[in-house]
Amino acid sequence: MFRKRRFTDTNVRDYPADGTSVAAMALRIVASRPDPALISLPWSVPLEEWGEPYVVPLPRGLSRHVVRIVRLGDRIYAVKETVEDIAFREYRLLRDLQRLNLPAVVPQGVVTGRVDADGRPLPSALLTEHLRFSLPYRSLFSHGLSHDSLPSLVDALVVLLVRLHLAEFFWGDVSLSNVLFRRSAGGFAAYLVDAETGELRPSMAASMRDYDLTIATENVFAELLDLQASESLGQEIEAHEIVELLESRYRVLWQELTEEEEFSASEMWRMEQRVERLNDLGFDVDELDIVTDFDGDRVRIQPKVVEAGHHQRELQGLTGLHVEDAQARRLLNDLASYTAALGLGREDRHLVASRWLEEIYEPIAAMIPADATGKLEPAEIFHEVLAHRWYLAERAGHDVDIFEAAADYIATVLKDKPDEAISR
Ligand SMILES: Nc1ncnc2c1ncn2[C@@H]1O[C@H](COP(=O)(O)OP(=O)(O)O)[C@@H](O)[C@H]1O
Ligand SMILES: [Mg+2]
C-alpha cells in the first residue's frame, strides 16, 4: 500500500501509492530522537493484537488504555493507545518533566494517522522508553516483596510527589498504578509513568497539593485492599495505617524541605545543620533565603530551591557512575571505608575514587554471570553484596573479604532471583 518513505528529524511520513490525499492517509510519527525502526512497527494493526516478535513479556501495571511493551532492535518501548490530543499533551508534559530533571518515563514519540488494513482509523499511540529494571507495584508483590517493605514503597512515592510539587506539577491521578518502582539500596525509587491528568502550573497553592495528597491516599487505600483481596498482600496489614503513613511522611518531608526556621545569631551552626539534614534526605540546597532582623540578632532561613540527587551527583562527579540516590549513598560509604582502610584520606578524592572503581566496584560488577544481568542492576547487586558481607562476617565472627562475599552471594542468593529486566 505504501511506496515512498521520507525521513526528517522531527517526523516521518508515509505516502500512499494510490495518490489519495496525504492528509487523510499519512501515518505521522513525531519523535524527540527518532528511531527510524519505529516505522517498521505494525501500526495498521490494533495494539491489542500485536504479538511476536514485537511484544516482550515484561510486566505492566493496571491501565485504562491498551499498553504493550515492545522491543525494537536493542531498544524497548512502551506503547499506549489513546486519542491524539491526549497523546500529544502527555508527550509534551513528559518532555517538560525531563527538562526539569524529574523522575518520569522518557517520552519517545507520538504516532497518529493510523488506519487498519481496511482503511478504518485506529487510535494514536504514545511511545515512551521502557524504564529499565522498573516494576509495577503488583509485580513487586508477586516477586515476593514482604509487607515490611510497604513503608519504603510509601517513602518512594512520597519523595516523588514532593519533588513534583516542588516543581509546581499537579498530578491529579496519584496512585501506585501510575508509578514505576526501581530497586534502590534495599528501598525503592519511584518514577511517574502516567502524566495524562498532570499539569505544570506557574505556582501551586497548598490546596492543590492537598488535593493530590487526598487522591493519593484514596487510590493507595483501594489498591492495598485490592492486593489483599487477591491474596498478594497479607490481611495483617492495615491499609488505613499505610495511607496515614503516606500522608504524615509527605507532610514531614515537605516541611523539612520548605519550612522557615528562626534562631538567634549566636546559633549560626543551625544553618549548616539544616543543610546537612537536607543532604541526608538526598537533597541539595541550591538557594537558601537568609533574613536577619534590624539588630541582627535573629536570623530566619528558608530553603528556596532544593534539588534531589545529592549523593547521586557526588558519586557521578567522582566516578561517572549514574545510579539511584540511595545506591549512590551506599557506594560513597564504601568508598569512604576503602579510603580509610588504605589510609588515603589525604589523597585527591577523585584519584582515590577512580582507584576504588578499578579495584573494587568494576571487578565486582564483572563477576556477575551473563545469565544474571537481567536480575538486578550492578549497583543494586553491589549493595546486596555489602549486606551479604556483613551477614557473613556476623556469622563467622571476623571480617570477610568483599570478593569472597560477592562470590558467595552470587552462588547462593543471586542465582534464585527472578529476572526483572530483559538481559542485554
Ligand atoms: N515507559 C514505561 N516503562 C515501563 N512500563 C511502562 C511504561 N509506560 C507504561 N508502562 C506500564 O504500563 C502501565 C500503564 O500505563 P499508564 O500510562 O498508566 O496507562 P493508563 O493511562 O491507561 O493508565 C503502567 O502501569 C506501566 O506498568
Ligand atoms: Mg495509569
XYZ file of C-alpha atoms and ligand atoms in Angstrom:
452
model
C 0.000 0.000 0.000
C 2.833 2.409 0.814
C 5.664 3.128 -1.554
C 7.751 6.151 -0.748
C 9.277 6.973 2.568
C 10.825 10.199 3.661
C 12.522 10.753 6.977
C 13.092 14.117 8.578
C 14.432 14.720 12.024
C 11.071 15.501 13.562
C 8.603 13.449 11.633
C 8.346 10.531 9.336
C 5.591 10.369 6.725
C 4.349 7.628 4.579
C 2.809 8.433 1.222
C 0.096 6.211 -0.143
C 0.932 4.910 -3.598
C -2.554 5.338 -4.997
C -2.447 9.109 -4.902
C -5.103 9.562 -2.189
C -4.759 12.684 -0.128
C -1.692 12.609 2.085
C -3.505 14.480 4.824
C -6.134 11.797 5.036
C -3.832 8.816 4.906
C -0.491 9.818 6.317
C 0.950 7.934 9.199
C 2.761 10.532 11.168
C 5.442 9.968 13.784
C 6.583 12.843 15.922
C 9.625 11.803 17.873
C 12.203 13.515 20.007
C 15.116 11.334 18.984
C 13.702 9.496 16.027
C 14.417 5.844 15.769
C 13.815 5.021 12.073
C 12.921 1.480 13.073
C 9.723 2.864 14.639
C 8.172 2.914 11.191
C 8.515 -0.853 10.971
C 6.132 -1.492 13.856
C 2.763 -2.896 12.710
C 0.878 0.387 13.023
C -2.019 -0.842 10.888
C -2.854 -3.498 13.484
C -4.691 -2.626 16.724
C -2.175 -2.632 19.594
C -4.151 -5.311 21.362
C -3.339 -7.741 18.553
C 0.413 -7.103 18.458
C 2.441 -10.160 19.245
C 5.714 -11.767 18.262
C 8.330 -10.581 17.507
C 7.482 -7.152 18.897
C 5.801 -7.634 22.249
C 8.053 -8.663 25.117
C 6.790 -10.305 28.275
C 7.663 -7.549 30.710
C 5.150 -6.788 33.454
C 2.666 -3.964 33.080
C 0.550 -2.254 35.675
C -3.194 -1.782 35.510
C -4.314 0.698 32.900
C -7.354 2.123 31.181
C -5.719 2.100 27.777
C -4.164 -0.724 25.855
C -0.440 -0.689 26.665
C 2.215 -3.026 25.298
C 5.943 -3.278 25.903
C 7.724 -3.798 22.603
C 11.253 -4.486 21.508
C 12.725 -2.758 18.507
C 16.324 -3.721 17.824
C 18.091 -3.319 21.141
C 15.621 -0.754 22.443
C 12.495 -1.365 24.424
C 9.473 0.927 24.360
C 6.089 1.126 26.000
C 3.288 1.878 23.531
C -0.051 3.250 24.738
C -3.095 3.696 22.513
C -5.049 6.860 23.165
C -6.680 9.784 21.380
C -4.425 12.176 19.504
C -4.807 15.267 21.699
C -4.189 13.365 24.868
C -1.180 11.577 23.405
C 0.422 14.892 22.397
C -0.429 16.525 25.692
C 1.125 13.695 27.682
C 4.128 13.593 25.360
C 4.828 17.307 25.903
C 4.290 17.091 29.612
C 6.694 14.169 29.915
C 9.244 16.191 27.950
C 8.806 19.076 30.383
C 9.346 16.714 33.299
C 12.601 15.526 31.690
C 13.763 19.094 31.282
C 13.024 19.704 34.950
C 15.067 16.645 35.822
C 12.143 14.903 37.477
C 11.817 11.128 37.704
C 9.353 10.148 34.991
C 9.356 7.867 31.987
C 11.103 9.341 28.960
C 8.769 10.143 26.059
C 9.843 8.896 22.661
C 7.107 9.983 20.291
C 3.523 10.054 19.158
C 2.119 8.155 16.194
C -1.039 9.467 14.551
C -2.962 8.834 11.362
C -3.062 5.082 11.865
C -5.504 3.100 9.773
C -6.136 -0.631 9.645
C -5.978 -2.806 6.538
C -9.499 -1.723 5.556
C -8.657 1.943 5.967
C -10.558 2.336 9.236
C -8.873 4.729 11.680
C -7.000 3.368 14.677
C -6.170 5.280 17.883
C -2.999 7.332 18.156
C -0.123 5.931 20.148
C 2.202 7.428 22.721
C 5.632 5.845 22.916
C 7.889 6.052 25.934
C 11.234 4.426 26.597
C 10.739 1.409 28.775
C 12.177 2.214 32.180
C 14.793 -0.461 32.682
C 14.584 -2.586 35.827
C 11.347 -0.917 36.773
C 8.486 -2.857 38.224
C 4.812 -2.079 38.676
C 3.822 -2.494 42.322
C 1.809 -5.653 41.658
C 4.893 -7.378 40.258
C 6.914 -6.365 43.288
C 4.453 -8.244 45.443
C 4.394 -11.224 43.129
C 8.222 -11.236 43.270
C 7.901 -11.886 46.979
C 8.015 -8.383 48.398
C 7.022 -8.659 52.016
C 4.678 -6.290 53.752
C 7.630 -4.923 55.775
C 8.631 -3.156 52.589
C 5.413 -1.162 52.342
C 6.826 1.805 54.257
C 9.750 2.043 51.838
C 7.354 1.951 48.877
C 5.395 4.712 50.560
C 8.586 6.702 51.089
C 9.479 6.405 47.432
C 6.034 7.624 46.409
C 6.282 10.494 48.906
C 9.660 11.629 47.557
C 8.290 11.549 44.023
C 5.180 13.516 44.947
C 7.143 16.106 46.914
C 9.617 16.552 44.049
C 6.784 17.028 41.568
C 5.077 19.520 43.864
C 8.288 21.465 44.413
C 8.362 21.867 40.626
C 4.705 23.064 40.675
C 3.477 19.930 38.969
C -0.073 18.974 39.793
C -0.532 15.287 39.126
C -4.235 14.744 39.546
C -4.059 10.930 39.488
C -1.522 9.815 42.071
C -1.681 6.071 42.559
C 0.560 3.030 42.809
C -0.615 2.063 39.299
C 0.720 5.297 37.868
C 4.167 4.834 39.338
C 7.030 2.526 38.485
C 9.450 1.393 41.136
C 13.139 0.746 40.754
C 15.057 -1.006 43.498
C 17.477 1.280 45.279
C 19.790 0.008 48.025
C 17.139 -2.198 49.547
C 14.495 0.522 49.211
C 12.852 1.981 46.129
C 12.883 4.960 43.832
C 9.559 5.902 42.253
C 9.033 7.254 38.737
C 5.908 8.833 37.321
C 4.544 6.787 34.448
C 1.130 8.305 33.718
C 1.030 12.082 33.232
C -2.309 12.171 31.452
C -4.043 14.243 34.136
C -0.960 16.272 35.083
C -0.366 19.963 34.702
C 2.674 22.187 35.193
C 1.478 25.352 36.823
C 3.012 28.784 37.315
C 2.575 28.173 41.020
C 0.751 25.684 43.102
C -1.438 26.521 46.063
C -1.297 24.398 49.190
C -4.887 23.350 48.463
C -3.801 21.729 45.197
C -1.065 19.821 46.917
C -3.633 18.700 49.458
C -5.896 17.605 46.655
C -3.141 15.435 45.153
C -2.419 14.008 48.573
C -6.088 13.151 49.105
C -6.229 11.419 45.715
C -3.032 9.558 46.620
C -4.421 8.281 49.904
C -7.751 7.238 48.356
C -6.110 5.410 45.475
C -3.409 3.723 47.545
C -6.025 2.618 50.067
C -8.095 0.996 47.315
C -5.003 -0.559 45.733
C -3.915 -2.122 49.018
C -7.373 -3.592 49.617
C -7.232 -4.943 46.104
C -3.888 -6.614 46.771
C -5.354 -8.150 49.914
C -8.400 -9.371 48.024
C -6.133 -11.116 45.512
C -4.042 -12.515 48.368
C -0.859 -10.811 47.203
C -0.730 -8.967 50.492
C -1.434 -10.401 53.946
C -4.566 -9.499 55.882
C -2.469 -8.309 58.824
C -1.723 -5.069 57.006
C -3.968 -2.212 57.970
C -4.418 -0.256 54.773
C -5.530 2.836 56.638
C -2.285 2.843 58.648
C -0.273 2.761 55.451
C -2.150 5.692 53.954
C -1.789 7.630 57.209
C 1.918 6.990 56.925
C 1.825 8.305 53.376
C 0.192 11.497 54.481
C 2.381 12.089 57.516
C 5.631 11.361 55.678
C 4.610 13.702 52.907
C 3.960 16.492 55.407
C 7.222 15.905 57.279
C 9.310 15.902 54.121
C 7.549 18.929 52.675
C 8.115 20.828 55.881
C 11.753 19.860 56.138
C 12.369 20.985 52.571
C 10.460 24.244 52.623
C 9.857 25.459 56.152
C 11.176 28.705 57.541
C 13.350 28.333 60.620
C 14.234 31.096 63.053
C 17.070 31.238 65.567
C 19.341 33.678 67.338
C 22.503 34.998 65.693
C 24.579 33.019 68.195
C 23.219 29.781 66.736
C 24.505 30.115 63.219
C 25.511 26.448 63.218
C 21.805 25.745 62.739
C 22.139 26.923 59.189
C 24.757 24.316 58.422
C 22.765 21.730 60.320
C 19.699 22.399 58.199
C 21.699 21.960 55.003
C 23.194 18.735 56.334
C 19.762 17.394 57.228
C 18.569 18.087 53.707
C 21.688 16.457 52.230
C 20.943 13.476 54.394
C 17.499 13.259 52.852
C 19.205 13.304 49.448
C 18.575 16.972 48.596
C 20.918 19.830 47.796
C 20.011 23.337 48.788
C 20.601 25.468 45.707
C 19.211 28.613 47.219
C 18.793 29.487 50.867
C 16.975 32.633 51.832
C 18.586 34.255 54.877
C 16.961 37.220 56.590
C 18.197 38.954 59.734
C 16.155 41.392 61.771
C 17.119 45.033 62.292
C 19.545 44.415 65.174
C 20.949 41.338 63.520
C 20.295 39.088 66.496
C 17.530 36.983 64.958
C 18.083 35.025 61.797
C 15.467 33.407 59.591
C 16.371 30.865 56.979
C 14.250 29.170 54.368
C 15.341 26.845 51.588
C 14.081 28.338 48.313
C 15.453 25.972 45.733
C 16.207 22.397 46.652
C 17.200 19.683 44.265
C 17.065 15.941 44.761
C 20.052 13.751 43.908
C 22.647 14.916 46.451
C 24.508 11.603 46.663
C 23.834 10.777 43.045
C 25.600 13.932 41.861
C 28.518 13.456 44.221
C 29.127 9.878 43.105
C 28.728 10.794 39.466
C 31.230 13.637 39.854
C 33.749 11.281 41.430
C 33.314 8.133 39.380
C 30.999 8.813 36.453
C 28.593 6.164 37.761
C 24.958 7.164 37.464
C 22.788 5.293 39.938
C 19.802 5.965 42.215
C 20.443 8.316 45.120
C 20.275 5.709 47.893
C 22.561 3.409 45.894
C 24.978 6.297 45.438
C 24.995 6.893 49.161
C 25.814 3.243 49.777
C 28.629 3.322 47.217
C 30.011 6.550 48.683
C 30.077 4.897 52.109
C 32.035 2.001 50.715
C 34.402 4.425 49.030
C 34.865 6.151 52.396
C 35.685 2.856 54.142
C 38.093 1.980 51.362
C 39.772 5.378 51.708
C 40.099 4.949 55.472
C 41.286 1.338 55.310
C 44.093 2.241 52.908
C 44.951 5.462 54.728
C 44.244 7.522 51.608
C 42.394 10.322 53.399
C 44.952 12.904 52.290
C 44.950 11.901 48.652
C 42.896 13.624 45.977
C 39.347 12.253 46.267
C 38.949 11.827 42.531
C 42.089 9.729 42.319
C 41.029 7.560 45.228
C 37.577 7.188 43.695
C 38.938 6.003 40.378
C 41.191 3.545 42.175
C 38.188 2.217 44.138
C 36.235 1.965 40.892
C 39.001 -0.053 39.262
C 39.936 -2.212 42.220
C 36.575 -2.809 43.849
C 33.428 -1.759 42.035
C 34.219 -2.798 38.492
C 35.712 -6.193 39.384
C 32.612 -6.985 41.475
C 30.340 -5.917 38.607
C 32.408 -8.108 36.270
C 31.748 -11.139 38.499
C 28.023 -11.055 37.666
C 27.380 -14.037 35.394
C 25.969 -13.188 31.959
C 22.732 -15.042 32.675
C 22.165 -12.956 35.816
C 22.426 -9.482 34.308
C 18.634 -9.238 33.982
C 18.080 -9.911 37.686
C 19.319 -6.731 39.336
C 21.355 -3.718 38.299
C 25.073 -3.786 39.160
C 24.698 -1.025 41.762
C 21.907 -2.944 43.473
C 23.976 -6.124 43.399
C 26.854 -4.188 44.943
C 24.550 -3.039 47.707
C 23.385 -6.619 48.294
C 26.979 -7.865 48.327
C 27.812 -5.354 51.061
C 24.821 -6.542 53.085
C 25.819 -10.149 52.460
C 29.379 -9.461 53.597
C 28.032 -8.037 56.817
C 25.887 -11.119 57.319
C 28.809 -13.490 56.615
C 31.088 -11.546 58.959
C 28.488 -11.725 61.723
C 28.226 -15.459 61.275
C 31.981 -16.004 61.055
C 32.861 -13.583 63.817
C 35.504 -11.856 61.691
C 35.795 -9.610 58.626
C 35.101 -11.146 55.254
C 36.751 -10.047 52.027
C 34.354 -8.332 49.618
C 35.271 -10.603 46.695
C 34.678 -13.669 48.812
C 31.327 -12.225 49.887
C 30.457 -11.460 46.261
C 31.275 -14.997 45.121
C 29.153 -16.448 47.910
C 26.291 -14.017 47.220
C 26.285 -14.862 43.503
C 26.357 -18.589 44.153
C 23.771 -18.710 46.922
C 21.447 -15.708 46.644
C 21.545 -14.131 43.205
C 21.001 -17.368 41.310
C 17.485 -17.759 42.767
C 16.328 -14.254 41.973
C 13.857 -13.755 39.139
C 14.715 -11.715 36.056
C 13.419 -8.169 36.364
C 14.679 -6.853 33.047
C 15.450 -8.222 29.620
C 19.141 -9.224 29.649
C 21.339 -7.361 27.257
N 7.874 3.697 29.861
C 7.383 2.661 30.540
N 8.228 1.791 31.139
C 7.749 0.720 31.816
N 6.445 0.456 31.963
C 5.546 1.292 31.381
C 5.970 2.435 30.663
N 4.853 3.073 30.216
C 3.791 2.352 30.657
N 4.203 1.283 31.366
C 3.348 0.267 32.004
O 2.022 0.389 31.532
C 1.119 0.654 32.609
C 0.019 1.563 32.162
O 0.495 2.824 31.716
P -0.327 4.146 32.005
O 0.378 5.265 31.337
O -0.615 4.273 33.467
O -1.695 3.826 31.218
P -3.166 4.415 31.514
O -3.136 5.872 31.105
O -4.049 3.612 30.631
O -3.456 4.252 32.965
C 1.989 1.248 33.700
O 1.484 0.953 34.980
C 3.306 0.529 33.490
O 3.317 -0.709 34.151
Mg -2.404 4.832 34.503
